[in-house]
XYZ file of C-alpha atoms in Angstrom:
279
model
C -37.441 -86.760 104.575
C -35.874 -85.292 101.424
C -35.396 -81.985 102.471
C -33.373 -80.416 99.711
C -36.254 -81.491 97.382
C -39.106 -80.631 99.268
C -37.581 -76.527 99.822
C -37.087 -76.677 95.604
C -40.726 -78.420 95.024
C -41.848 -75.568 97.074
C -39.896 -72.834 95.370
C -41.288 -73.931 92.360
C -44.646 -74.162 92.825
C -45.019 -71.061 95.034
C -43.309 -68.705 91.995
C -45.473 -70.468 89.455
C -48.876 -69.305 91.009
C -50.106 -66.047 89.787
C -51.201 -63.776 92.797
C -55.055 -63.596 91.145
C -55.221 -67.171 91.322
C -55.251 -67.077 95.060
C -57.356 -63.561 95.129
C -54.494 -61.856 95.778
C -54.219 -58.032 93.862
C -51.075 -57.124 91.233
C -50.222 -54.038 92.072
C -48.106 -52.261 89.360
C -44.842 -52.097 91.818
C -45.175 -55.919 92.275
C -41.946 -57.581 91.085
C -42.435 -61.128 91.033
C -44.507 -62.745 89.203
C -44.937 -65.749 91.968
C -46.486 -65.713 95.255
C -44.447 -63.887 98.127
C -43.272 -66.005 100.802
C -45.405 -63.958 103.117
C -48.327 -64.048 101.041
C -47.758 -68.244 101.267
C -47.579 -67.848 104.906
C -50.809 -65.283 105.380
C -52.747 -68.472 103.077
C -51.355 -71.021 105.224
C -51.672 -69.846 108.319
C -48.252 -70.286 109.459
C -45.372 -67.922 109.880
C -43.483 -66.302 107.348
C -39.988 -67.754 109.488
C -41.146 -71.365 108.755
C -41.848 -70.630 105.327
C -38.188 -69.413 104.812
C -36.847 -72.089 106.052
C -38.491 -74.923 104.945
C -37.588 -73.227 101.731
C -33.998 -73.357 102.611
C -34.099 -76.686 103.382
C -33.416 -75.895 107.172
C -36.475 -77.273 108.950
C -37.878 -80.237 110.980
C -39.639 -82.282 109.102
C -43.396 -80.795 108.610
C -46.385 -82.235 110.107
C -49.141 -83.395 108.070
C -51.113 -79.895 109.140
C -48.198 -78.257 107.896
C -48.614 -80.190 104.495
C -52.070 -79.662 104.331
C -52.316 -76.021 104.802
C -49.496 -75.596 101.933
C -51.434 -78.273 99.834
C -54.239 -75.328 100.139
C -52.189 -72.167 100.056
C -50.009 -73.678 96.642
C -53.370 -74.985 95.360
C -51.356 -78.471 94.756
C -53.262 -81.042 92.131
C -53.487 -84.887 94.074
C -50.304 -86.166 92.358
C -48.464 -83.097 93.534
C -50.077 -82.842 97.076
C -48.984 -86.885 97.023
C -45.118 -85.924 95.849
C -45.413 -83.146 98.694
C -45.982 -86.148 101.478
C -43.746 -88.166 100.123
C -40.700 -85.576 99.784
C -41.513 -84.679 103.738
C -41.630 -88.316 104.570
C -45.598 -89.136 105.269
C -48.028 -91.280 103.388
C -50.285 -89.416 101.267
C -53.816 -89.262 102.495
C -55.945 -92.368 101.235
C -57.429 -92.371 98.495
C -59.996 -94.070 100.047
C -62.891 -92.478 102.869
C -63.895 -89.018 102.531
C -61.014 -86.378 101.196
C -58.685 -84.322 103.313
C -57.659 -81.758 100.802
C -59.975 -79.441 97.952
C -59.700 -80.324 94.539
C -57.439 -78.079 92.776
C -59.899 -76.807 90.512
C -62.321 -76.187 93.322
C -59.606 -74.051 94.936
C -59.290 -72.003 92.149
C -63.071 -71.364 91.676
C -63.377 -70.585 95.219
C -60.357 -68.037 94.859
C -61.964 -66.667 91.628
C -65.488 -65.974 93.814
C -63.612 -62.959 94.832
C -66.532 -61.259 97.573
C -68.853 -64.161 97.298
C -68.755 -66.621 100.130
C -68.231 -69.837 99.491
C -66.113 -72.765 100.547
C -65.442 -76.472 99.908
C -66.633 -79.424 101.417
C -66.526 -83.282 101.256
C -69.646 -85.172 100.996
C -69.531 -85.493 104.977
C -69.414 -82.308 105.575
C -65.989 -81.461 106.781
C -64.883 -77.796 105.442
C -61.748 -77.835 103.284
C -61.128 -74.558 101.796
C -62.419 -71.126 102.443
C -62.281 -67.633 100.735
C -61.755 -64.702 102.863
C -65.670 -63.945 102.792
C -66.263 -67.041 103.279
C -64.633 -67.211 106.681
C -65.542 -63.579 107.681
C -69.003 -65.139 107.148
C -68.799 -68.604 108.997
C -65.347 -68.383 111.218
C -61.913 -70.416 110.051
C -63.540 -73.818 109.723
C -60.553 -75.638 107.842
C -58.923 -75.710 111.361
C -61.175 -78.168 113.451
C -60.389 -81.731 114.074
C -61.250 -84.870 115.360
C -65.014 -85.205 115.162
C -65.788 -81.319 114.933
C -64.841 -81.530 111.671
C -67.673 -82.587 110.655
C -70.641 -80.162 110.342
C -73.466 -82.603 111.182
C -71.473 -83.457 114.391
C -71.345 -79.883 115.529
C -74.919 -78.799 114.308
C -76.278 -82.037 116.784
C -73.959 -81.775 119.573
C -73.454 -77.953 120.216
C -75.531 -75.757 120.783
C -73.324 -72.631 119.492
C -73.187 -73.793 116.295
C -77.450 -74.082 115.722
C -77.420 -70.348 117.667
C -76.089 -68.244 114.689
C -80.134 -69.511 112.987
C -83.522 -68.635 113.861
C -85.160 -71.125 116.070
C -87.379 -71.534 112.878
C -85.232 -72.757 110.721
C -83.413 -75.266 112.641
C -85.548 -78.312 111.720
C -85.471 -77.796 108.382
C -81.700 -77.619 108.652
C -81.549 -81.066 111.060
C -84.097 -83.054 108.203
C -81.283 -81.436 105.397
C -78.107 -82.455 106.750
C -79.531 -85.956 107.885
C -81.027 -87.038 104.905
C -77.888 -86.086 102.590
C -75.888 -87.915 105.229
C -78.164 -90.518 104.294
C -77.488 -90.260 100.597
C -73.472 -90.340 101.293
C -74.303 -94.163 103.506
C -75.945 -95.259 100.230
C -73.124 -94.426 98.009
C -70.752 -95.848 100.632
C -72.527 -98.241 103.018
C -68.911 -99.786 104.250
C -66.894 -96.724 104.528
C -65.160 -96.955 108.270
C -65.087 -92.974 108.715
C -68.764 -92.848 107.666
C -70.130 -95.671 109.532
C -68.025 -94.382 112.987
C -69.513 -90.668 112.527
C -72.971 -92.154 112.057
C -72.548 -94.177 115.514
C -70.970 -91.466 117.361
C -74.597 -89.160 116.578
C -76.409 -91.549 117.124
C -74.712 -92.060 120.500
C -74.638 -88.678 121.115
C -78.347 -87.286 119.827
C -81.619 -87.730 120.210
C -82.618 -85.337 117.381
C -80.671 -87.037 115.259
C -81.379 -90.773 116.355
C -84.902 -90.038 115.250
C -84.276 -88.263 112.021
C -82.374 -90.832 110.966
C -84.660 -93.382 111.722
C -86.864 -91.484 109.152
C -84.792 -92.691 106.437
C -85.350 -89.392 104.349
C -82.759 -88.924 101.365
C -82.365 -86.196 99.554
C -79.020 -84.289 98.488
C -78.055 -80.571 98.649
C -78.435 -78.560 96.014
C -79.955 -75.398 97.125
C -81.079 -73.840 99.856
C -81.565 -70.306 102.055
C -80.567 -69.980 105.069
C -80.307 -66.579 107.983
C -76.988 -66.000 109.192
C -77.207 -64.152 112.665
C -74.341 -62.251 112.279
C -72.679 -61.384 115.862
C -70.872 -58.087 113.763
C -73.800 -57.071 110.795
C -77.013 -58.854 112.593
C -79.402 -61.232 109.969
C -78.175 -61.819 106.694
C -80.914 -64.203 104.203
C -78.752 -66.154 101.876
C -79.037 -68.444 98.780
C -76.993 -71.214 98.806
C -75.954 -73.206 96.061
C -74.353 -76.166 95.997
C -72.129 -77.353 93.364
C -71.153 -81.045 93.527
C -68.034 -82.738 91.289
C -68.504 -85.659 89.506
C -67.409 -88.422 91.808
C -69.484 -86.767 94.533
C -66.814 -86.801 97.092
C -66.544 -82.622 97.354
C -68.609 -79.799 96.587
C -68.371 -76.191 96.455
C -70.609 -74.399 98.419
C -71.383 -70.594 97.242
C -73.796 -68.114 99.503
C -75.316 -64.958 97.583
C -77.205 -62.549 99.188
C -81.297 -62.998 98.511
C -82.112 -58.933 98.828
C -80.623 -55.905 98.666
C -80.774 -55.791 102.655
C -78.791 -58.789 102.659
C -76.028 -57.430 99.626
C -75.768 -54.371 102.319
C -74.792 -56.486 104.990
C -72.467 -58.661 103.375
C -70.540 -55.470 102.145
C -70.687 -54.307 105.612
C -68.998 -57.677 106.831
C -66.115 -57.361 103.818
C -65.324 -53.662 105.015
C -65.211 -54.916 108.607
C -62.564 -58.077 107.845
C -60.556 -55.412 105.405
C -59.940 -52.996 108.162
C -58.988 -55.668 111.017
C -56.676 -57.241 108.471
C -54.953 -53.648 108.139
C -54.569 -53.462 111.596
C -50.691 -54.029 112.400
């Protein structure tokens, strides 16, 4: 672990990011022009005490979490998310299976969304990056591991994750998430992480076992789907999806489809700005 490189790489990086990059508001008092250290901890969900000193050069060495979060909080490009690893003393994810970290570019669409939900995903469905609507909307999602990551896993295997939509809409949702999983295996028909998440469904679901034998393909593009809000109750939302060019992550924006669902969505941001206020 170089440690007095990694605290200046992440000095550097954190005062070259604009606050409105990240969605963060310049408010005339501000006096940096960089990110806050607390503002990098509230985006990485970690404390601001860790921050400090792994700026100072005075921690353990990081985890990969750790390097992952600030990966998404700096909005680090691959080479620089690689020269993070490397300066804490990790390999760099693969290059190869599905992607651990958003896109830089993604990242800063998703920031520039502002009150639109939307997030980032790979093409198998694991949840990268958020916005703050985004997670009011759906719950912190970038946190889950092992095979919860993955949203087909969840939607098949728990039942809490299917109750947030009308009983109606579930099938259509099943017959969508199978058959772009089916696209992705066509792309990628030797990919380890691929192959071992379509085995442990298939192990694990009927539903899914049987949609899958249907060999339907088709990949996401756009969709609407009812949120059953446990705070704001049903909101009906567009989704688009917005794929990059090697396929491997897309972003994922909701808008609301009527004014009853605009209404509710506003609701939802006024609720997450007042419990953030709360000390």
């Amino acid at each position: 672990m170089q440690r007095d490189e990694l605290a200046d790489f992440l000095r550097r990086r954190r005062a070259a990011i604009r606050p409105a990059e990240v969605g963060i508001a310049e408010g005339p008092r501000r006096r940096t022009a960089g990110l806050r250290r607390e503002e990098v901890a509230m985006l990485a969900g970690m404390s601001v005490d860790y921050v400090v000193r792994i700026e100072q050069g005075r921690s353990s060495q990081p985890s990969t979490q750790i390097l992952t979060a600030l990966t998404r909080a700096l909005r680090l490009s691959d080479d620089e998310r690689d020269h993070l690893f490397h300066l804490a003393g990790h390999q760099p994810p693969p290059a190869t299976g599905s992607a651990r970290v958003a896109r830089a570019g993604l990242a800063r669409i998703l920031d520039l969304l502002g009150d639109t939900p939307a997030a980032v995903l790979s093409d198998l469905g694991v949840v990268m990056a958020q916005n703050r609507v985004g997670t009011l909307l759906m719950g912190d999602l970038t946190r889950l591991t092992g095979a919860d990551r993955y949203l087909a896993y969840r939607w098949f295997t728990d039942p809490a994750v299917r109750a947030p939509h009308p009983e109606t809409e579930r099938e259509h949702h099943s017959r969508e998430l199978v058959a772009d999983l089916r696209a992705v295996a066509g792309r990628r028909p030797t990919d380890p992480e691929l192959t071992g998440l379509v085995e442990s469904l298939s192990a694990a679901s009927d539903d899914f076992r049987r949609l899958w034998a249907e060999h339907r393909v088709a990949v996401r593009r756009a969709d609407r789907k009812t949120v059953l809000h446990p705070r704001v109750g049903p909101i009906v939302l567009d989704c688009e999806t917005l794929t990059g060019p090697d396929q491997r992550q897309s972003l994922l924006v909701f808008t609301p489809a009527d004014d009853d669902a605009r209404e509710r969505l506003e609701l939802l941001r006024v609720i997450g700005v007042q419990e953030f206020a709360v000390p």
